[in-house]
Structures are given as C-alpha cells and as structure tokens.
PDB file of C-alpha atoms in Angstrom:
ATOM      1  CA  MET A 359     102.059 100.450 121.640  1.00 80.00           C
ATOM      2  CA  ASP A 360     103.959 103.464 120.254  1.00 88.00           C
ATOM      3  CA  TYR A 361     100.848 105.570 120.781  1.00 88.00           C
ATOM      4  CA  ILE A 362     100.733 104.677 124.489  1.00 89.00           C
ATOM      5  CA  ILE A 363     104.443 105.387 124.943  1.00 88.00           C
ATOM      6  CA  LYS A 364     104.136 108.780 123.209  1.00 89.00           C
ATOM      7  CA  LYS A 365     101.109 109.735 125.307  1.00 90.00           C
ATOM      8  CA  THR A 366     102.868 108.623 128.486  1.00 90.00           C
ATOM      9  CA  GLU A 367     105.915 110.718 127.562  1.00 88.00           C
ATOM     10  CA  LEU A 368     103.657 113.700 126.838  1.00 91.00           C
ATOM     11  CA  VAL A 369     101.966 113.374 130.237  1.00 92.00           C
ATOM     12  CA  GLN A 370     105.360 112.975 131.903  1.00 90.00           C
ATOM     13  CA  ARG A 371     106.783 116.080 130.160  1.00 89.00           C
ATOM     14  CA  THR A 372     103.668 118.090 131.044  1.00 93.00           C
ATOM     15  CA  ILE A 373     103.870 117.132 134.712  1.00 93.00           C
ATOM     16  CA  LEU A 374     107.604 117.867 134.833  1.00 90.00           C
ATOM     17  CA  THR A 375     107.034 121.249 133.171  1.00 92.00           C
ATOM     18  CA  ILE A 376     104.351 122.113 135.726  1.00 94.00           C
ATOM     19  CA  LEU A 377     106.648 120.980 138.558  1.00 92.00           C
ATOM     20  CA  SER A 378     109.456 123.093 137.137  1.00 91.00           C
ATOM     21  CA  ILE A 379     107.201 126.166 136.986  1.00 94.00           C
ATOM     22  CA  LEU A 380     105.972 125.566 140.544  1.00 94.00           C
ATOM     23  CA  ALA A 381     109.534 125.063 141.790  1.00 93.00           C
ATOM     24  CA  THR A 382     110.583 128.312 140.090  1.00 94.00           C
ATOM     25  CA  ILE A 383     107.727 130.174 141.789  1.00 96.00           C
ATOM     26  CA  LEU A 384     108.739 128.576 145.096  1.00 94.00           C
ATOM     27  CA  LEU A 385     112.335 129.667 144.504  1.00 94.00           C
ATOM     28  CA  PHE A 386     111.227 133.277 143.971  1.00 95.00           C
ATOM     29  CA  VAL A 387     109.160 133.150 147.170  1.00 95.00           C
ATOM     30  CA  LEU A 388     112.047 131.615 149.135  1.00 94.00           C
ATOM     31  CA  THR A 389     114.477 134.192 147.752  1.00 94.00           C
ATOM     32  CA  GLY A 390     112.114 137.013 148.708  1.00 94.00           C
ATOM     33  CA  GLN A 391     111.682 135.555 152.183  1.00 93.00           C
ATOM     34  CA  LEU A 392     115.455 135.197 152.521  1.00 93.00           C
ATOM     35  CA  ILE A 393     116.011 138.833 151.501  1.00 94.00           C
ATOM     36  CA  VAL A 394     113.386 140.089 153.966  1.00 92.00           C
ATOM     37  CA  SER A 395     114.826 137.893 156.740  1.00 88.00           C
ATOM     38  CA  LEU A 396     118.354 139.083 155.977  1.00 90.00           C
ATOM     39  CA  ILE A 397     117.296 142.751 156.086  1.00 90.00           C
ATOM     40  CA  HIS A 398     115.491 142.125 159.388  1.00 86.00           C
ATOM     41  CA  PHE A 399     118.580 140.319 160.730  1.00 85.00           C
ATOM     42  CA  ILE A 400     120.903 143.178 159.720  1.00 84.00           C
ATOM     43  CA  LYS A 401     118.606 145.754 161.346  1.00 82.00           C
ATOM     44  CA  ASN A 402     118.564 143.772 164.602  1.00 78.00           C
ATOM     45  CA  ILE A 403     122.347 143.344 164.754  1.00 77.00           C
ATOM     46  CA  SER A 404     122.887 146.958 165.717  1.00 67.00           C
ATOM     47  CA  ILE A 405     120.175 146.859 168.391  1.00 65.00           C
ATOM     48  CA  ASN A 406     120.706 143.461 170.024  1.00 63.00           C
ATOM     49  CA  ASN A 407     123.274 140.711 170.151  1.00 73.00           C
ATOM     50  CA  ILE A 408     123.403 138.310 167.250  1.00 75.00           C
ATOM     51  CA  SER A 409     120.837 135.538 167.672  1.00 76.00           C
ATOM     52  CA  ILE A 410     122.045 132.031 166.867  1.00 79.00           C
ATOM     53  CA  ASP A 411     118.461 131.014 166.063  1.00 80.00           C
ATOM     54  CA  ALA A 412     118.240 133.838 163.522  1.00 82.00           C
ATOM     55  CA  ILE A 413     121.500 132.735 161.887  1.00 85.00           C
ATOM     56  CA  PHE A 414     120.276 129.142 161.669  1.00 86.00           C
ATOM     57  CA  GLY A 415     116.965 130.385 160.257  1.00 86.00           C
ATOM     58  CA  LEU A 416     118.779 132.313 157.524  1.00 89.00           C
ATOM     59  CA  LEU A 417     121.052 129.382 156.790  1.00 90.00           C
ATOM     60  CA  GLY A 418     118.080 127.011 156.622  1.00 89.00           C
ATOM     61  CA  SER A 419     116.256 129.317 154.195  1.00 90.00           C
ATOM     62  CA  PHE A 420     119.375 129.668 152.053  1.00 91.00           C
ATOM     63  CA  LEU A 421     119.981 125.915 151.887  1.00 91.00           C
ATOM     64  CA  THR A 422     116.300 125.264 151.110  1.00 91.00           C
ATOM     65  CA  ALA A 423     116.487 127.740 148.214  1.00 92.00           C
ATOM     66  CA  LEU A 424     119.665 126.024 147.019  1.00 91.00           C
ATOM     67  CA  ILE A 425     117.931 122.622 147.113  1.00 92.00           C
ATOM     68  CA  VAL A 426     114.988 123.958 145.091  1.00 92.00           C
ATOM     69  CA  LEU A 427     117.429 125.488 142.584  1.00 92.00           C
ATOM     70  CA  GLU A 428     119.175 122.120 142.187  1.00 89.00           C
ATOM     71  CA  LEU A 429     115.806 120.397 141.689  1.00 90.00           C
ATOM     72  CA  ILE A 430     114.892 122.915 138.974  1.00 91.00           C
ATOM     73  CA  GLU A 431     118.234 122.240 137.287  1.00 88.00           C
ATOM     74  CA  ASN A 432     117.614 118.492 137.416  1.00 88.00           C
ATOM     75  CA  ILE A 433     114.081 118.807 136.013  1.00 89.00           C
ATOM     76  CA  SER A 434     115.258 121.181 133.272  1.00 88.00           C
ATOM     77  CA  ALA A 435     118.091 118.851 132.281  1.00 85.00           C
ATOM     78  CA  TYR A 436     115.669 115.931 132.125  1.00 85.00           C
ATOM     79  CA  LEU A 437     113.190 117.881 129.998  1.00 85.00           C
ATOM     80  CA  LYS A 438     115.974 119.028 127.666  1.00 86.00           C
ATOM     81  CA  ASP A 439     118.005 115.838 127.244  1.00 83.00           C
ATOM     82  CA  HIS A 440     115.586 113.178 128.523  1.00 80.00           C
ATOM     83  CA  VAL A 441     118.387 111.988 130.803  1.00 80.00           C
ATOM     84  CA  LEU A 442     118.557 112.187 134.579  1.00 80.00           C
ATOM     85  CA  ASN A 443     121.817 113.803 135.692  1.00 81.00           C
ATOM     86  CA  VAL A 444     122.781 111.555 138.588  1.00 86.00           C
ATOM     87  CA  GLU A 445     125.582 113.878 139.713  1.00 84.00           C
ATOM     88  CA  VAL A 446     123.100 116.751 140.151  1.00 84.00           C
ATOM     89  CA  ALA A 447     120.677 114.436 141.986  1.00 88.00           C
ATOM     90  CA  VAL A 448     123.426 113.268 144.359  1.00 90.00           C
ATOM     91  CA  THR A 449     124.519 116.882 144.909  1.00 88.00           C
ATOM     92  CA  THR A 450     120.931 117.844 145.740  1.00 89.00           C
ATOM     93  CA  ALA A 451     120.625 114.957 148.198  1.00 91.00           C
ATOM     94  CA  LEU A 452     123.973 115.868 149.756  1.00 90.00           C
ATOM     95  CA  ILE A 453     122.839 119.473 150.272  1.00 89.00           C
ATOM     96  CA  ALA A 454     119.525 118.293 151.756  1.00 91.00           C
ATOM     97  CA  VAL A 455     121.167 115.902 154.223  1.00 91.00           C
ATOM     98  CA  SER A 456     123.829 118.475 155.091  1.00 88.00           C
ATOM     99  CA  ARG A 457     121.048 120.980 155.783  1.00 88.00           C
ATOM    100  CA  LYS A 458     119.470 118.515 158.222  1.00 88.00           C
ATOM    101  CA  ILE A 459     122.808 118.087 160.016  1.00 86.00           C
ATOM    102  CA  ILE A 460     123.544 121.823 160.159  1.00 85.00           C
ATOM    103  CA  LEU A 461     120.090 122.563 161.559  1.00 85.00           C
ATOM    104  CA  PHE A 462     120.104 119.516 163.863  1.00 83.00           C
ATOM    105  CA  GLU A 463     118.704 120.327 167.302  1.00 79.00           C
ATOM    106  CA  SER A 464     120.218 117.933 169.814  1.00 74.00           C
ATOM    107  CA  GLU A 465     117.575 118.727 172.437  1.00 77.00           C
ATOM    108  CA  LYS A 466     114.696 117.693 170.181  1.00 82.00           C
ATOM    109  CA  GLU A 467     116.189 114.838 168.172  1.00 81.00           C
ATOM    110  CA  SER A 468     118.079 111.650 168.937  1.00 85.00           C
ATOM    111  CA  TYR A 469     121.762 111.098 168.330  1.00 84.00           C
ATOM    112  CA  GLU A 470     120.887 107.953 166.383  1.00 89.00           C
ATOM    113  CA  LYS A 471     119.288 110.212 163.794  1.00 89.00           C
ATOM    114  CA  LEU A 472     122.455 112.327 163.675  1.00 86.00           C
ATOM    115  CA  ILE A 473     124.558 109.195 163.157  1.00 90.00           C
ATOM    116  CA  ALA A 474     122.217 108.050 160.372  1.00 92.00           C
ATOM    117  CA  LEU A 475     122.508 111.471 158.720  1.00 90.00           C
ATOM    118  CA  GLY A 476     126.295 111.284 159.020  1.00 89.00           C
ATOM    119  CA  ILE A 477     126.329 107.876 157.352  1.00 94.00           C
ATOM    120  CA  ALA A 478     124.083 109.262 154.606  1.00 93.00           C
ATOM    121  CA  VAL A 479     126.513 112.143 154.025  1.00 92.00           C
ATOM    122  CA  ILE A 480     129.457 109.748 153.812  1.00 94.00           C
ATOM    123  CA  GLY A 481     127.572 107.523 151.355  1.00 94.00           C
ATOM    124  CA  LEU A 482     126.479 110.463 149.212  1.00 92.00           C
ATOM    125  CA  ALA A 483     129.969 111.979 149.270  1.00 92.00           C
ATOM    126  CA  LEU A 484     131.417 108.639 148.161  1.00 94.00           C
ATOM    127  CA  ALA A 485     128.817 108.383 145.384  1.00 92.00           C
ATOM    128  CA  TYR A 486     129.623 111.938 144.273  1.00 90.00           C
ATOM    129  CA  TYR A 487     133.362 111.185 144.296  1.00 91.00           C
ATOM    130  CA  LEU A 488     132.903 108.028 142.229  1.00 91.00           C
ATOM    131  CA  LEU A 489     130.628 109.811 139.749  1.00 88.00           C
ATOM    132  CA  HIS A 490     133.050 112.715 139.455  1.00 84.00           C
ATOM    133  CA  LYS A 491     136.025 110.360 139.044  1.00 85.00           C
ATOM    134  CA  SER A 492     134.172 108.359 136.390  1.00 84.00           C
ATOM    135  CA  HIS A 493     133.221 111.570 134.590  1.00 74.00           C
ATOM    136  CA  SER A 494     136.850 112.790 134.679  1.00 73.00           C
ATOM    137  CA  GLU A 495     138.121 109.513 133.234  1.00 70.00           C
ATOM    138  CA  LYS A 496     135.553 109.689 130.423  1.00 69.00           C
ATOM    139  CA  GLN A 497     136.669 113.249 129.651  1.00 63.00           C
ATOM    140  CA  LYS A 498     140.301 112.115 129.472  1.00 64.00           C
ATOM    141  CA  VAL A 499     139.389 109.478 126.908  1.00 60.00           C
ATOM    142  CA  LEU A 500     137.109 111.810 124.933  1.00 60.00           C
ATOM    143  CA  PHE A 501     139.602 114.653 124.739  1.00 61.00           C
ATOM    144  CA  GLY A 502     142.719 112.577 124.162  1.00 54.00           C
ATOM    145  CA  THR A 503     144.677 113.092 127.353  1.00 51.00           C
ATOM    146  CA  ASN A 504     145.796 109.510 127.662  1.00 49.00           C
ATOM    147  CA  THR A 505     148.420 107.803 125.517  1.00 48.00           C
ATOM    148  CA  VAL A 506     146.087 105.412 123.700  1.00 46.00           C
ATOM    149  CA  SER A 507     143.634 108.094 122.627  1.00 47.00           C
ATOM    150  CA  LYS A 508     146.514 110.411 121.574  1.00 50.00           C
ATOM    151  CA  ALA A 509     147.903 107.681 119.359  1.00 48.00           C
ATOM    152  CA  MET A 510     144.452 107.018 117.882  1.00 46.00           C
ATOM    153  CA  SER A 511     143.900 110.749 117.315  1.00 48.00           C
ATOM    154  CA  LYS A 512     147.243 111.009 115.465  1.00 52.00           C
ATOM    155  CA  ARG A 513     146.332 107.979 113.359  1.00 50.00           C
ATOM    156  CA  ARG A 514     142.929 109.488 112.505  1.00 49.00           C
ATOM    157  CA  ALA A 515     144.576 112.823 111.672  1.00 49.00           C
ATOM    158  CA  SER A 516     147.067 111.114 109.361  1.00 49.00           C
ATOM    159  CA  ASP A 517     144.235 109.113 107.751  1.00 49.00           C
ATOM    160  CA  ILE A 518     142.286 112.306 107.110  1.00 52.00           C
ATOM    161  CA  GLY A 519     145.378 114.041 105.674  1.00 50.00           C
ATOM    162  CA  THR A 520     146.034 111.297 103.075  1.00 45.00           C
TER     163      THR A 520
END
C-alpha cells in the first residue's frame, strides 16, 4: 500500500510541477502581451481620446496575470510544504470573481449573473476575513501576545533558568 501511495504522490508532484512550469510560461506571455498593449495604449492616448474598451482590456490582462501569479504561488507552496494555503486560494478566487465583475458587460449578460457574482464576492470576502482573523489569533498565541501565553512563557523561561 505504501508503494501505491508513494507512486501516486510522485505522479501528483510531477503533474503539479508541469502545471507550475506551464503557468510560469503563461505568466511571461501575459506580461509581454500586457507590456505591448500598454505601449500601444500610451501611443494612442496622444492621437485619440482614451478608449474605455482599451482600459478594460488592459485591466483584464493585468488581473488575468495576477490570477496566474496567485495560482503559481499556490502550486509552489503545495509542492514545497505539501499543504494547500487556503488563504491564497480564496484570494485567487476573489481576484477572479472581482475581475468578472469589473469586466461585466451589462448589454451582453444578465443582471442575475451580476448578483450571483456579488454574492460570491461577499462570501469569499467573508471567508478571507475569517481565515485572516483565525490566522491573527494563532499568531497571538504563538508569539505570546495574550496574557495566558505570556505567563506560560515566563514560567518556561524561569524553568530554563533554574
């Protein structure tokens, strides 16, 4: 049984490594595309009025690159520690849903979809808040910022000194 588990983990790590490499390549391509689009946008500002579609295109490319960067971070953290960082995953989902809302075209899509996206943002923001709050409370206990852990730290220090 151990053999199967080890082989499964090896396959999983290999696939995640390949996905990480592909996502990194995609990030370079997206960054290059964003730079070219930004240069083109800047050149056209002096000639014409600023195009809202061009701004949304740049913003969409930027947010897509940010999502890919967050995915790479999540994959890398998993490969390194073998633990999924839920806070990073929620942040990535929050960016992705926010991107959909920012780039929402009311003429082409229904308002029900916008409401659903809004509910998703609220749920993800609440999840992020709870994760962040939980993480902060754990840090307080770990680093002795509450009264109980300060007292225990003093006791341990006095035990070590004797």
